[in-house]
Amino acid sequence: MAAHMVPLAQPITLKLSGKVIKNRMYRTPLSEYASTYDENNVENCGKPLPRYTELYQELADGGAGLICTGNIPIHRDNLENYNNAVLDINNPWDPVEAFAPAVKAAKSRGAIFLPQLQFPGRQVPEFLNPNPKSSSDQQLEPCLNKSYGKPSPLTKDEINDLIRRYVWASEVLAEAGADGIIVCLLLHEILLFLGGED
Ligand SMILES: Cc1cc2nc3c(=O)[nH]c(=O)nc-3n(C[C@H](O)[C@H](O)[C@H](O)COP(=O)(O)O)c2cc1C
């Protein structure tokens, strides 16, 4: 290995969980757009397609030490875009069965795998939801060929519902074999490892 590459090959041991990231190569969260979408039926949205698992196998084979998923909305009326993978407590299909193949693929070469759970707030494209929920009624300006609806602020009950949804989705991903999750809420991110709080 060339000398300038050696630092990239060094592992990192996380202090609290003790989990080891085998090298410094990191696949950041990037939307896959590799799940089902049916504009007429939310029940048929967000189930990972075979391409979703293939992608994580390709990333694992590339040798990254830490692999994150693109955002996974935890509310099917609040997507970042169509074809997102979705973990909504009301989905009719088995969520562990649906996500386990991608988790297995991502971890097949020893990578740590962190799915990103997300509630996009005011960042839901207007064509998907013209009345999003967010922390305030501040509307986003159009950008990158997308426009955004005027949001209404979440009530306390709706915030409690979101917490319940994050907990449920985290438990699903733990059962599917993930090492932890990234909580992405209204553009803020927190990394949580199962069995620790790195
Ligand atoms: C097509 C695309 C999709 C992305 N999807 C996500 C995402 O789902 N979640 C997230 O936190 N960041 C997402 N990002 C941001 C990237 O993870 C990264 O932080 C950003 O691209 C900056 O890195 P770069 O300068 O190397 O592009 C996305 C970026 C791009 C270009």
Short mmCIF file of C-alpha atoms and ligand atoms in Angstrom, two decimals:
data_model
loop_
_atom_site.label_atom_id
_atom_site.label_comp_id
_atom_site.label_asym_id
_atom_site.label_seq_id
_atom_site.Cartn_x
_atom_site.Cartn_y
_atom_site.Cartn_z
CA MET A 1 0.00 0.00 0.00
CA ALA A 2 1.33 3.47 -0.90
CA ALA A 3 2.53 5.41 2.17
CA HIS A 4 0.01 8.19 1.72
CA MET A 5 -2.82 5.61 1.81
CA VAL A 6 -1.77 4.08 5.15
CA PRO A 7 -3.79 6.48 7.37
CA LEU A 8 -6.94 5.54 5.44
CA ALA A 9 -6.46 1.91 6.42
CA GLN A 10 -6.33 2.63 10.19
CA PRO A 11 -9.31 1.35 12.22
CA ILE A 12 -11.27 3.50 14.69
CA THR A 13 -12.63 2.01 17.92
CA LEU A 14 -15.72 3.83 19.17
CA LYS A 15 -15.36 4.66 22.86
CA LEU A 16 -18.77 3.75 24.24
CA SER A 17 -20.04 0.94 22.03
CA GLY A 18 -16.59 -0.63 21.45
CA LYS A 19 -17.55 -1.13 17.80
CA VAL A 20 -14.65 -0.96 15.36
CA ILE A 21 -14.79 0.90 12.05
CA LYS A 22 -12.22 -1.05 10.06
CA ASN A 23 -10.85 1.87 8.05
CA ARG A 24 -11.46 5.57 7.31
CA MET A 25 -13.51 5.06 4.15
CA TYR A 26 -17.03 6.37 4.66
CA ARG A 27 -20.07 6.21 2.43
CA THR A 28 -22.15 9.26 3.34
CA PRO A 29 -25.95 9.20 3.34
CA LEU A 30 -27.13 9.41 -0.28
CA SER A 31 -30.73 8.90 -1.41
CA GLU A 32 -30.95 5.62 -3.33
CA TYR A 33 -34.36 6.05 -5.00
CA ALA A 34 -34.52 2.25 -5.20
CA SER A 35 -37.82 1.50 -3.44
CA THR A 36 -41.43 1.15 -4.57
CA TYR A 37 -43.59 4.21 -5.25
CA ASP A 38 -47.29 4.38 -6.15
CA GLU A 39 -48.77 7.86 -6.27
CA ASN A 40 -52.27 6.41 -5.87
CA ASN A 41 -51.61 4.23 -2.85
CA VAL A 42 -49.28 5.05 0.06
CA GLU A 43 -49.49 1.42 1.17
CA ASN A 44 -47.42 0.50 -1.90
CA CYS A 45 -44.65 3.01 -1.23
CA GLY A 46 -41.20 2.69 0.28
CA LYS A 47 -40.52 -1.05 0.13
CA PRO A 48 -36.88 -1.65 -0.86
CA LEU A 49 -36.48 -3.17 -4.34
CA PRO A 50 -33.75 -5.71 -5.21
CA ARG A 51 -31.57 -2.81 -6.46
CA TYR A 52 -31.46 -1.45 -2.89
CA THR A 53 -29.72 -4.60 -1.65
CA GLU A 54 -27.48 -4.82 -4.73
CA LEU A 55 -26.29 -1.26 -4.11
CA TYR A 56 -25.27 -2.05 -0.53
CA GLN A 57 -23.48 -5.20 -1.67
CA GLU A 58 -21.53 -3.11 -4.20
CA LEU A 59 -20.63 -0.59 -1.50
CA ALA A 60 -19.54 -3.36 0.88
CA ASP A 61 -17.43 -4.94 -1.86
CA GLY A 62 -15.78 -1.54 -2.37
CA GLY A 63 -14.30 -1.91 1.12
CA ALA A 64 -15.76 1.05 3.06
CA GLY A 65 -15.46 0.87 6.86
CA LEU A 66 -18.64 2.85 7.54
CA ILE A 67 -21.70 2.68 5.29
CA CYS A 68 -24.77 4.85 5.80
CA THR A 69 -28.04 4.66 3.89
CA GLY A 70 -29.78 7.54 2.24
CA ASN A 71 -32.58 9.06 4.27
CA ILE A 72 -35.39 6.70 5.29
CA PRO A 73 -38.53 8.74 6.08
CA ILE A 74 -40.42 7.57 9.17
CA HIS A 75 -43.72 9.04 7.96
CA ARG A 76 -45.04 8.04 4.54
CA ASP A 77 -46.84 11.37 3.98
CA ASN A 78 -43.53 13.18 4.46
CA LEU A 79 -41.02 11.86 1.94
CA GLU A 80 -37.81 13.55 0.82
CA ASN A 81 -38.69 12.28 -2.67
CA TYR A 82 -40.59 9.50 -4.38
CA ASN A 83 -38.85 6.11 -4.44
CA ASN A 84 -37.42 6.71 -0.93
CA ALA A 85 -37.21 3.63 1.28
CA VAL A 86 -39.80 4.24 4.04
CA LEU A 87 -40.14 2.87 7.57
CA ASP A 88 -43.66 3.90 8.55
CA ILE A 89 -45.31 2.14 11.46
CA ASN A 90 -48.50 1.83 9.34
CA ASN A 91 -46.92 0.10 6.33
CA PRO A 92 -48.67 -3.23 5.69
CA TRP A 93 -45.52 -5.23 4.84
CA ASP A 94 -42.97 -6.85 7.20
CA PRO A 95 -40.30 -4.15 7.72
CA VAL A 96 -37.60 -6.44 9.15
CA GLU A 97 -37.93 -8.85 6.24
CA ALA A 98 -37.85 -5.92 3.78
CA PHE A 99 -34.66 -4.28 5.16
CA ALA A 100 -32.67 -7.30 6.42
CA PRO A 101 -31.20 -8.26 3.01
CA ALA A 102 -29.68 -4.78 2.54
CA VAL A 103 -28.31 -4.77 6.10
CA LYS A 104 -26.75 -8.20 5.54
CA ALA A 105 -25.23 -7.06 2.23
CA ALA A 106 -23.82 -3.82 3.70
CA LYS A 107 -22.17 -5.72 6.57
CA SER A 108 -20.93 -8.67 4.51
CA ARG A 109 -17.31 -7.35 4.38
CA GLY A 110 -17.16 -6.13 7.97
CA ALA A 111 -18.45 -2.56 7.55
CA ILE A 112 -20.39 -0.79 10.28
CA PHE A 113 -23.86 0.01 8.91
CA LEU A 114 -25.89 3.05 9.95
CA PRO A 115 -29.27 3.65 8.31
CA GLN A 116 -30.46 7.26 8.39
CA LEU A 117 -33.97 7.79 9.79
CA GLN A 118 -35.50 11.05 8.74
CA PHE A 119 -38.41 13.45 9.06
CA PRO A 120 -37.88 16.11 6.39
CA GLY A 121 -40.10 18.85 7.80
CA ARG A 122 -40.38 21.78 5.39
CA GLN A 123 -38.12 19.96 2.90
CA VAL A 124 -40.92 17.73 1.53
CA PRO A 125 -41.27 18.64 -2.17
CA GLU A 126 -44.52 20.53 -2.74
CA PHE A 127 -45.79 18.06 -5.35
CA LEU A 128 -45.64 15.28 -2.74
CA ASN A 129 -47.14 17.24 0.15
CA PRO A 130 -48.23 20.89 -0.20
CA ASN A 131 -48.90 21.19 3.57
CA PRO A 132 -45.87 19.75 5.39
CA LYS A 133 -45.31 19.76 9.13
CA SER A 134 -42.22 21.47 10.49
CA SER A 135 -40.85 23.32 13.51
CA SER A 136 -42.42 26.61 12.33
CA ASP A 137 -44.42 28.07 9.44
CA GLN A 138 -41.26 29.28 7.66
CA GLN A 139 -41.46 28.23 3.99
CA LEU A 140 -38.40 27.27 1.94
CA GLU A 141 -37.58 29.18 -1.24
CA PRO A 142 -37.60 27.03 -4.40
CA CYS A 143 -34.20 25.54 -5.17
CA LEU A 144 -32.64 22.83 -7.37
CA ASN A 145 -35.81 22.66 -9.48
CA LYS A 146 -37.98 21.91 -6.45
CA SER A 147 -40.60 24.02 -4.67
CA TYR A 148 -41.80 23.56 -1.10
CA GLY A 149 -45.20 24.09 0.54
CA LYS A 150 -45.90 26.42 3.45
CA PRO A 151 -45.45 24.29 6.57
CA SER A 152 -47.49 24.34 9.75
CA PRO A 153 -45.76 23.89 13.13
CA LEU A 154 -45.91 20.45 14.75
CA THR A 155 -48.18 20.19 17.80
CA LYS A 156 -46.96 18.50 21.00
CA ASP A 157 -49.04 15.41 20.14
CA GLU A 158 -47.47 15.28 16.68
CA ILE A 159 -43.97 15.58 18.19
CA ASN A 160 -44.80 12.66 20.50
CA ASP A 161 -46.01 10.69 17.48
CA LEU A 162 -42.69 11.37 15.71
CA ILE A 163 -40.74 10.14 18.76
CA ARG A 164 -42.82 6.95 18.77
CA ARG A 165 -42.10 6.49 15.05
CA TYR A 166 -38.32 6.98 15.47
CA VAL A 167 -38.28 4.45 18.31
CA TRP A 168 -40.28 1.91 16.30
CA ALA A 169 -38.09 2.30 13.18
CA SER A 170 -34.90 2.02 15.29
CA GLU A 171 -36.16 -1.23 16.80
CA VAL A 172 -36.97 -2.58 13.33
CA LEU A 173 -33.46 -1.78 12.09
CA ALA A 174 -31.86 -3.27 15.22
CA GLU A 175 -33.78 -6.48 14.58
CA ALA A 176 -32.69 -6.37 10.92
CA GLY A 177 -29.05 -6.25 12.11
CA ALA A 178 -28.01 -2.58 11.81
CA ASP A 179 -25.23 -1.30 14.08
CA GLY A 180 -27.08 1.90 14.97
CA ILE A 181 -28.95 4.72 13.28
CA ILE A 182 -28.55 8.30 12.24
CA VAL A 183 -31.44 10.40 13.52
CA CYS A 184 -32.03 13.14 10.99
CA LEU A 185 -34.77 15.49 12.19
CA LEU A 186 -35.55 18.80 10.53
CA LEU A 187 -31.99 18.94 9.14
CA HIS A 188 -30.25 18.13 12.46
CA GLU A 189 -28.34 14.87 12.70
CA ILE A 190 -27.38 12.64 15.64
CA LEU A 191 -25.46 9.35 15.34
CA LEU A 192 -26.57 6.60 17.73
CA PHE A 193 -24.89 3.21 18.01
CA LEU A 194 -26.85 0.35 19.48
CA GLY A 195 -25.31 -0.61 22.80
CA GLY A 196 -23.57 2.75 23.28
CA GLU A 197 -23.88 6.44 22.59
CA ASP A 198 -20.91 7.32 20.44
C1 LIG B 1 -27.92 13.03 -4.82
C2 LIG B 1 -27.61 13.31 -3.36
C3 LIG B 1 -28.38 12.70 -2.39
C4 LIG B 1 -28.11 12.95 -1.03
N1 LIG B 1 -28.86 12.32 -0.09
C5 LIG B 1 -28.62 12.58 1.23
C6 LIG B 1 -29.40 11.95 2.23
O1 LIG B 1 -30.30 11.14 1.96
N2 LIG B 1 -29.13 12.27 3.53
C7 LIG B 1 -28.13 13.17 3.88
O2 LIG B 1 -27.94 13.43 5.08
N3 LIG B 1 -27.36 13.74 2.95
C8 LIG B 1 -27.58 13.47 1.65
N4 LIG B 1 -26.79 14.05 0.70
C9 LIG B 1 -25.63 14.86 1.14
C10 LIG B 1 -24.35 14.02 1.07
O3 LIG B 1 -24.37 12.95 2.01
C11 LIG B 1 -23.08 14.86 1.34
O4 LIG B 1 -23.10 15.35 2.65
C12 LIG B 1 -23.00 16.03 0.41
O5 LIG B 1 -23.16 15.57 -0.91
C13 LIG B 1 -21.64 16.77 0.57
O6 LIG B 1 -20.59 15.96 0.17
P1 LIG B 1 -19.83 16.21 -1.22
O7 LIG B 1 -19.31 17.61 -1.15
O8 LIG B 1 -18.76 15.16 -1.27
O9 LIG B 1 -20.88 16.04 -2.30
C14 LIG B 1 -27.05 13.82 -0.65
C15 LIG B 1 -26.29 14.42 -1.65
C16 LIG B 1 -26.54 14.18 -2.98
C17 LIG B 1 -25.69 14.85 -4.03
#
